[in-house]
XYZ file of C-alpha atoms in Angstrom:
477
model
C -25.188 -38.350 8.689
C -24.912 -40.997 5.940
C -24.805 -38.172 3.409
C -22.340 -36.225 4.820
C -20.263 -39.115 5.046
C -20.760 -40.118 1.363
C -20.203 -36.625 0.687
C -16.719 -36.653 2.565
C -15.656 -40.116 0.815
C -16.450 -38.533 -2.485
C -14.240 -35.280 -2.035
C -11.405 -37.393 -0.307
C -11.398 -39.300 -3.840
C -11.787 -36.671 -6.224
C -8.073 -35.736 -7.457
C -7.356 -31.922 -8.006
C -4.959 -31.176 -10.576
C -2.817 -28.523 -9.935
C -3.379 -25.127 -11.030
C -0.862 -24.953 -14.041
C -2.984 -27.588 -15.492
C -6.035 -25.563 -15.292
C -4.744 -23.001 -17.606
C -5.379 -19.992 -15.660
C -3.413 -17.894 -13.185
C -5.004 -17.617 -9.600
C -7.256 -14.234 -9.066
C -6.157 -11.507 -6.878
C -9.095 -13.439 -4.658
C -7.475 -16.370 -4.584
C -4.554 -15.695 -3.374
C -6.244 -13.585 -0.841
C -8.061 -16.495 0.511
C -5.248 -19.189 0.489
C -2.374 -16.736 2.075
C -5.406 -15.854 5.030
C -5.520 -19.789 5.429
C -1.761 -20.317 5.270
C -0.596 -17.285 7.145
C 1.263 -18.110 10.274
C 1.211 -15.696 13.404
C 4.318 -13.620 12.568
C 3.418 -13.344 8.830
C 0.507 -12.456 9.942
C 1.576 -9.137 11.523
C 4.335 -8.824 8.830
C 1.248 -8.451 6.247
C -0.370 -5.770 8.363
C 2.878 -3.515 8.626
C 3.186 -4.076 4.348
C -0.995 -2.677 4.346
C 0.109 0.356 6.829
C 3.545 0.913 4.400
C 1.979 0.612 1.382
C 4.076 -2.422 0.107
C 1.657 -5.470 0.060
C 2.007 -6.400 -3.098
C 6.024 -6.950 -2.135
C 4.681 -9.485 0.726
C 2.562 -11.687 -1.632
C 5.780 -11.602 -3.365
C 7.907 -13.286 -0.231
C 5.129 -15.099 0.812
C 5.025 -17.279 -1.731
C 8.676 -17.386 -2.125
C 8.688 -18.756 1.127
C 6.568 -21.364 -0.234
C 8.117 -22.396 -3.509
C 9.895 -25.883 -2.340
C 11.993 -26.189 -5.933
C 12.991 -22.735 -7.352
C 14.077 -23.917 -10.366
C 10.613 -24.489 -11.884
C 8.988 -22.203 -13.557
C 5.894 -22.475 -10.837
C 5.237 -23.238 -7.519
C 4.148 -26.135 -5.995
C 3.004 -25.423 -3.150
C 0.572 -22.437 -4.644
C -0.726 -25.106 -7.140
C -1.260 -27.651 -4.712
C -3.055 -24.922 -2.407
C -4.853 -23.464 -5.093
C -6.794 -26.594 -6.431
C -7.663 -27.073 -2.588
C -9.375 -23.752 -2.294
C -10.971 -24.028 -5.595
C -12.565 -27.139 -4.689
C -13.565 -25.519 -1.462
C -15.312 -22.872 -3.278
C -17.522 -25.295 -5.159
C -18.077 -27.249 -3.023
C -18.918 -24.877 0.068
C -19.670 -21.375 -1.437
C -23.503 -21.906 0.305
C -21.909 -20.968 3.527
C -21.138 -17.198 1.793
C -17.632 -15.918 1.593
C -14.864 -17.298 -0.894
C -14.562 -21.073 -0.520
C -18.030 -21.226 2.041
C -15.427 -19.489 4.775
C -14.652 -21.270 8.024
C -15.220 -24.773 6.896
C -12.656 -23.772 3.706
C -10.218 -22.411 6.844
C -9.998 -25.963 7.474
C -10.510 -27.950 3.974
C -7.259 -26.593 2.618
C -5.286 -27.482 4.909
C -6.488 -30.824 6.052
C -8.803 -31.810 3.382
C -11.949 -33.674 4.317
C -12.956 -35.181 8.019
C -12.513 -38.654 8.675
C -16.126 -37.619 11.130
C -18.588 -34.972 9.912
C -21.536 -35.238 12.389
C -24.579 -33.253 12.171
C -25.587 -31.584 15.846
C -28.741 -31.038 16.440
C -29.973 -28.323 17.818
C -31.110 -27.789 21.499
C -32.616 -25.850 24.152
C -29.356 -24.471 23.911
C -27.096 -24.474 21.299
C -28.549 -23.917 17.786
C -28.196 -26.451 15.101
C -24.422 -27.581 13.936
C -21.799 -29.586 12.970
C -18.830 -31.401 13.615
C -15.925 -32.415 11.592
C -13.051 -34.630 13.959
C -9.409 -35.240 12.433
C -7.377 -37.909 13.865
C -3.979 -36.660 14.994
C -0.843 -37.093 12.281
C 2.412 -35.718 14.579
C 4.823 -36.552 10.868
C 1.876 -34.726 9.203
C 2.257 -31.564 12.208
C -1.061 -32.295 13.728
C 0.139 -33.637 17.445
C -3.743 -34.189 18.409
C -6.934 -34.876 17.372
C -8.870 -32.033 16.029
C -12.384 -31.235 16.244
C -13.984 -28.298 14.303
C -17.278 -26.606 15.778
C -19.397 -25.344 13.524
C -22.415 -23.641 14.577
C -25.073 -22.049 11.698
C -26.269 -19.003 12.070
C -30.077 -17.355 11.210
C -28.613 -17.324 7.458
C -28.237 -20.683 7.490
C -24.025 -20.152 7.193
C -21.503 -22.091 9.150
C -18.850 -20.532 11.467
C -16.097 -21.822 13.333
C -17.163 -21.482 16.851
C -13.578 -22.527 18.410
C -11.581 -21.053 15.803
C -8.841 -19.970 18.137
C -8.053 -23.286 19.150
C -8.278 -24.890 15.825
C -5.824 -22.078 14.566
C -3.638 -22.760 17.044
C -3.604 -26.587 16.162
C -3.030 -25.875 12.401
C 0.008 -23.763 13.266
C 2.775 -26.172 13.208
C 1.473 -27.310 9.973
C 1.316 -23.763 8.741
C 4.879 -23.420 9.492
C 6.311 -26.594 8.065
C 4.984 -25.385 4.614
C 7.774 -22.934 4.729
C 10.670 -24.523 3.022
C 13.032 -21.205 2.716
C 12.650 -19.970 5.925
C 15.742 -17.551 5.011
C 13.692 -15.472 2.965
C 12.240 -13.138 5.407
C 10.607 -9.430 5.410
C 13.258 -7.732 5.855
C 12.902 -4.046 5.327
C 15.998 -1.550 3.643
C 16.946 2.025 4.270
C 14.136 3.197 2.624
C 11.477 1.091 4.921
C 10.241 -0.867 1.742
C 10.555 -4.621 2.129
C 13.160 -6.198 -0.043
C 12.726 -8.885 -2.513
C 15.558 -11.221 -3.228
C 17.212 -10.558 -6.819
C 14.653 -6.929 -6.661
C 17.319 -4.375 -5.035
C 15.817 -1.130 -3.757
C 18.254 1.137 -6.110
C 16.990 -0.670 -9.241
C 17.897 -3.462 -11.158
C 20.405 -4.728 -13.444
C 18.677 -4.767 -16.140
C 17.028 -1.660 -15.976
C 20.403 0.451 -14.893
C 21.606 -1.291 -18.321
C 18.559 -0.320 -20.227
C 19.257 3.427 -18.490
C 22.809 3.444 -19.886
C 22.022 2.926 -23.376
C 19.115 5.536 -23.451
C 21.410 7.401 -21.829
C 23.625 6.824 -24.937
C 21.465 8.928 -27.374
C 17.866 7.010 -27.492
C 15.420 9.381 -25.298
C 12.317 7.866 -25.800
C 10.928 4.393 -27.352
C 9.991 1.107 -26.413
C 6.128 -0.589 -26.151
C 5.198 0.234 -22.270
C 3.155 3.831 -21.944
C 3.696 5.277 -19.203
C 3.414 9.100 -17.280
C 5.236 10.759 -14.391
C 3.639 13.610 -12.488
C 6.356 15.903 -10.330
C 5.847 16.749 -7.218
C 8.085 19.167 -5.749
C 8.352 18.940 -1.413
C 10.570 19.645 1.496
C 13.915 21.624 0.914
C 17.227 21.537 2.412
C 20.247 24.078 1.743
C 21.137 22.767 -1.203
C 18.014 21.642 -3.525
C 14.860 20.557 -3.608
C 13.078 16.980 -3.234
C 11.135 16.201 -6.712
C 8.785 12.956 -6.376
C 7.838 11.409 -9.149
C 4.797 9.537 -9.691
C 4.965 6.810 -12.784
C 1.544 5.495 -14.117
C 0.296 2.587 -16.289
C -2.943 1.492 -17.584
C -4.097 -2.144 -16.155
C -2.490 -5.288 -18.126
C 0.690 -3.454 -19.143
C 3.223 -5.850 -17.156
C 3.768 -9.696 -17.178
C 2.579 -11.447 -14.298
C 4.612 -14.220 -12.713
C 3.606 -17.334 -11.430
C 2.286 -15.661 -8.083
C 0.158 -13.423 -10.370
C 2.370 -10.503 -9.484
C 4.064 -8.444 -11.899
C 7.989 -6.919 -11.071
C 9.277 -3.893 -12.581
C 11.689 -0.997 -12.170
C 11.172 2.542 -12.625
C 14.683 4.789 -13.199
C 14.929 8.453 -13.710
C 18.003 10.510 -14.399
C 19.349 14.319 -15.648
C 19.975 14.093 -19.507
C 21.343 17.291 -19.268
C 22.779 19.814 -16.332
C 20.338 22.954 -16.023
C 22.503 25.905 -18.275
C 22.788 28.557 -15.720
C 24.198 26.216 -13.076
C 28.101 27.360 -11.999
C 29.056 24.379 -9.888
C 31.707 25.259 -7.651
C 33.941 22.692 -6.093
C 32.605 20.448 -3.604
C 29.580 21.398 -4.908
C 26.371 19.568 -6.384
C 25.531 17.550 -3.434
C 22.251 16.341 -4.892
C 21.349 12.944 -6.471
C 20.842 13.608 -10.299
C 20.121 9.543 -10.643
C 17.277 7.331 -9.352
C 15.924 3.872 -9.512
C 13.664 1.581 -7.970
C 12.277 -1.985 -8.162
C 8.896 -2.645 -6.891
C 6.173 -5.618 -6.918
C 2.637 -5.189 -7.511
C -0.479 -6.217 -8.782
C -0.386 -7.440 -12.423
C -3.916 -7.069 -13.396
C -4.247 -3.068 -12.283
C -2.372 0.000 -12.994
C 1.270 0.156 -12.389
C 1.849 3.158 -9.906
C 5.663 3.679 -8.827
C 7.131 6.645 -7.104
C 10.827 7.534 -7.259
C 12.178 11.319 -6.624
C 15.567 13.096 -7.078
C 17.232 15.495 -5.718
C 17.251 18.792 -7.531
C 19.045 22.900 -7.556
C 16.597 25.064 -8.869
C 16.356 25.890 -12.894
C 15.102 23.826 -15.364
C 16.218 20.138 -16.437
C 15.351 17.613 -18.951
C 14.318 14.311 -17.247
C 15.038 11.174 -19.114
C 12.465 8.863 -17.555
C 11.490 4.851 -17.901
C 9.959 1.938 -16.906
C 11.742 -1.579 -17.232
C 8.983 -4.902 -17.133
C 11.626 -7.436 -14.823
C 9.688 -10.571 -16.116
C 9.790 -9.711 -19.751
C 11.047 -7.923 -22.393
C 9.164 -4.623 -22.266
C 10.283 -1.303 -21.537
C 9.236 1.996 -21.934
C 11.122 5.597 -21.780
C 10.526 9.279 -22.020
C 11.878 12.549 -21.720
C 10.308 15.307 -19.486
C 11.201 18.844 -19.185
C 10.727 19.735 -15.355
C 11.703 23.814 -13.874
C 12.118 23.166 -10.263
C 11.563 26.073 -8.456
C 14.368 28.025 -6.640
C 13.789 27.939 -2.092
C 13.128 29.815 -0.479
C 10.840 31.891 -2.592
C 10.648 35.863 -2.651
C 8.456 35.986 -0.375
C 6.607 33.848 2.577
C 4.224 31.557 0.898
C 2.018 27.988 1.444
C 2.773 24.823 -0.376
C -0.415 22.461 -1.642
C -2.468 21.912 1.313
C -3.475 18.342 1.681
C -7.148 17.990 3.267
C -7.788 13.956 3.936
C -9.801 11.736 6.127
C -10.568 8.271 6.247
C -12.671 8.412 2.979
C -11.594 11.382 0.873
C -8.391 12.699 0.241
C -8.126 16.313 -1.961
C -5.123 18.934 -2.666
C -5.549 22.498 -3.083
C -2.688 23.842 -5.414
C -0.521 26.328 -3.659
C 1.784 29.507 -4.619
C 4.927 27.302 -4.938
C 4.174 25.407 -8.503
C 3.710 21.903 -8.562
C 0.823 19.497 -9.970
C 1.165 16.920 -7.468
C 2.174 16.508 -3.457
C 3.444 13.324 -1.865
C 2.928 13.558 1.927
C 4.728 10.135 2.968
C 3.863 7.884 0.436
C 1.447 8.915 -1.248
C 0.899 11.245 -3.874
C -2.227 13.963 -4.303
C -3.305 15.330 -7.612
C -5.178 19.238 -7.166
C -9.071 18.812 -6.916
C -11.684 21.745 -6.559
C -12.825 20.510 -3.479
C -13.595 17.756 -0.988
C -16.042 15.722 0.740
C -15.786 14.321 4.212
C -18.219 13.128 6.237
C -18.965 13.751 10.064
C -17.411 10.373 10.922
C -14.144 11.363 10.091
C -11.119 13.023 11.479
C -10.163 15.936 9.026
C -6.628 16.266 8.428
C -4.400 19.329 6.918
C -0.788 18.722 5.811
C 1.234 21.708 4.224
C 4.396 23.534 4.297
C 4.962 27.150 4.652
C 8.173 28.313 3.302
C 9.154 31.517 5.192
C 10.962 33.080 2.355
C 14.062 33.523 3.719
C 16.625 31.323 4.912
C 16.624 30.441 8.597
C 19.586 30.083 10.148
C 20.336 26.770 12.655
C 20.510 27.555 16.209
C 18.546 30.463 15.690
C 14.965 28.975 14.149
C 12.163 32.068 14.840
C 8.718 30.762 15.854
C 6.181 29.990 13.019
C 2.874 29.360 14.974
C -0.301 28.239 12.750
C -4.134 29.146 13.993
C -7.008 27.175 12.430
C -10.682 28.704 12.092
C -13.799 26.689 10.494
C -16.041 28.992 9.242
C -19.514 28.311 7.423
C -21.501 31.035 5.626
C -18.470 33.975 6.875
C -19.427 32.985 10.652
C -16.700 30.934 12.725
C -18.086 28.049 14.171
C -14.354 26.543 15.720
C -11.425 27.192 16.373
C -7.829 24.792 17.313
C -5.380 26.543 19.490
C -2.326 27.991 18.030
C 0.461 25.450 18.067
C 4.107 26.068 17.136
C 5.065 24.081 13.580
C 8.509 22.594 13.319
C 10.675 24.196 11.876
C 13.885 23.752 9.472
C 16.348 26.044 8.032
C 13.837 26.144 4.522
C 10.476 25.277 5.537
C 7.710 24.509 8.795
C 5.874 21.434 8.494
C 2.502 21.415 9.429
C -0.020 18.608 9.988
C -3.202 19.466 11.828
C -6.491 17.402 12.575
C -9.804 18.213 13.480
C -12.834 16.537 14.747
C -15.834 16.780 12.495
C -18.375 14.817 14.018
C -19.731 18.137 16.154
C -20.700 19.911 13.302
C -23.579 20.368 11.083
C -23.618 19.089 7.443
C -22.793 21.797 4.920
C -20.268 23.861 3.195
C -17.552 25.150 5.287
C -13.894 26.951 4.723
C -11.077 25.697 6.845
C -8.696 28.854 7.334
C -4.958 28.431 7.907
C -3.379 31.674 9.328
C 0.217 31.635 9.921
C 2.115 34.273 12.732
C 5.687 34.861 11.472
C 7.941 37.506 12.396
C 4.962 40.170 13.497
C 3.258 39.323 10.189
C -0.266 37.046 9.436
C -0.397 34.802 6.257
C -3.780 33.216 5.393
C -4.981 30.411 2.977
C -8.754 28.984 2.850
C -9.716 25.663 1.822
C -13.349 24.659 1.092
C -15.151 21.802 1.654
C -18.442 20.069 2.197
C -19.951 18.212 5.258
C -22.164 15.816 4.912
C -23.510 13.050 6.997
């Protein structure tokens, strides 16, 4: 006990400058651990809808914003204040395993060191322990006194054994860290969360830097970058084209959250030459940009798309760092094909599961296929295991236009087959259906099957008529 208590006077005196002083940014880690200890209940579920929409980066973003009690300093105080807690933490706890030594971290940060930390012994019982007691501090948000009980387990680690209640005890304090509570996560038309002075449509500076390439420059600047199309889903008057933008790792500046900011813009340089636009016409967005936040220290991946007729058209394309001066820009012929095709025909099929994801390239051209989100590149072929849910997401284009009110009934079948021999089959099911295209997105239990090499065949009824595709893949345990 005397130890412990020595040990708790020593850390209570030891000063912790803050983390601008140290020189260094905090780690993707880090910031992990502190925003888990910091998180209140709402933000809490607001960071597990940013996982599930692919925009976590943008949280981090607002978190800390939330946080930052003088904007008009280059840093933040309340991450530097934060982040010499948890780095003391981490030296001074890591024994108990996980960043900081876990549970007894959970409750370092944000209180520091117990005015009690009593050893328990253990019993017939309970197994050995340990106590640390906090005497209440309402002005502080603590409205009681607070016990933490930690119990160790056969590793000799330390967990929180009434975590709930402690949680719900550091709340209020949680929440009074928030000094902008108007900043929110707030979500725009497109579903991504939007970032004060970070528009959806693209910055400022980047539609400036678009004008003047725009102006005769149609390629420069220091940041590398490529775009791979992806063309998916048609309406009556062109053709979606997502574009995928890529960076190597370290590209783009971080800023004081360890985040970097940067827009992505992509527009027509020139119209396509066979196009005869008739009044009224040319209904389709020939300009795109976007603004998104992610991590600085891996590679930049944005996705924008425009709206495209068929023919071919030179892309001017580029990349715009928002916390520096960098900028990159290319130009990229792209043919868009012309819907619907001469004939019936598959898009990319999309096989995925919880571990693997691979594309199979189709009859309508393309070298990549977003399906929400997220983008595919073509692989040979895949590898799922018996775990998993297999997935198949496609489009079949019926070749003809279909007109509303009178959409004809595109029913897909589904066959696994190993070695030529069926061993499944999913009932037929009707696919929805547009004017220009079904939709199709299928899944499949796996975990009845043997491991091995199977074909998953697609066959399509349409109009009296059977269309087929195959996709391989292997099973494995």
């Amino acid at each position: 006990m005397t130890r412990l208590l020595l040990l708790a006077s020593a850390l209570l005196a030891v000063s912790t400058p803050p983390a601008s002083a140290q020189g260094d940014r905090p780690t993707a880690v880090e910031l992990g651990w502190l925003e888990s200890f910091l998180m209140t209940g709402p933000e809490r579920r607001a960071s597990i809808e940013s996982v599930s929409r692919g925009d976590r980066e943008a949280f981090r973003r607002l978190f800390w914003m939330r946080r930052d009690p003088d904007p008009g300093t280059p840093g933040n105080e309340t991450l530097d204040h934060f982040l010499a807690r948890v780095r003391l933490a981490d030296r001074t706890f890591s024994a108990d395993g996980g960043y900081g030594g876990g549970d007894r971290a959970r409750v370092f940060v944000l209180l520091g060191m117990p005015v009690q930390a009593l050893p328990q012994p253990a019993t017939e019982e309970t197994v050995e322990g340990l106590l640390w007691a906090y005497p209440a501090d309402p002005e502080g948000g603590l409205a009681d006194t607070l016990e933490a009980h930690y119990l160790r387990d056969p590793d000799g680690s330390l967990w929180l054994e009434n975590r709930a209640a402690v949680d719900a005890q550091l709340e209020p304090m949680r929440e009074r860290l928030i000094t902008r509570p108007e900043i929110g996560f707030d979500r725009g038309e497109d579903g991504r969360l939007v970032v004060p002075n970070l528009p959806a449509g693209g910055s400022e500076r980047a539609r400036r830097v678009l004008a003047e390439l725009a102006g005769g420059q149609t390629a420069g600047g220091e940041l590398q970058f490529r775009v791979t199309p992806a063309f998916f889903r048609v309406d009556d008057e062109a053709t979606y084209v997502a574009l995928l933008y890529e960076t190597s790792p370290g590209q783009l500046a971080a800023g004081i959250d360890g985040q970097a900011a940067a827009s992505v813009f992509a527009k027509t340089a020139v119209p396509p030459p066979d196009r005869v636009e008739a009044p009224g016409a040319g209904r389709y967005r020939g300009e795109t940009a976007h603004t998104s936040i992610l991590a600085a220290d891996g590679p930049a991946r944005f996705e924008a798309s425009l709206v495209l007729p068929a023919g071919r058209h030179e892309l001017l394309l580029g990349i715009v760092d928002e916390q520096a001066d960098g900028f990159g820009a290319l130009s990229q012929e792209i043919e868009v094909p012309a819907f619907p095709s001469a004939a019936p025909s598959f898009s990319s099929v999309v096989l995925y599961g919880e571990t693997s994801t691979t594309e199979f390239r189709g009859e309508v051209p393309g070298r990549a296929f977003q399906f929400g989100r997220t983008h595919f590149r073509p692989r040979v072929e895949g590898v799922f295991r018996q775990q998993e849910t297999l997935g198949a997401f496609y489009f079949f284009y019926p070749g003809e236009r279909v007109d509303d009110g009178e959409l004809p009934e595109i029913v897909a079948e589904y066959t696994l087959s190993r070695e030529g021999r069926d061993t499944g089959f999913v009932r037929p099911e009707a696919l929805p259906t547009s004017t220009r295209q079904a939709a199709a997105n299928a899944e499949f239990r796996l975990d009845g099957f043997a491991p091995g090499r199977y074909e998953l065949g697609i066959r399509i009824q349409y109009q009296g008529e059977t269309y087929e595709t195959t996709q391989p893949f292997t099973l494995i345990r």
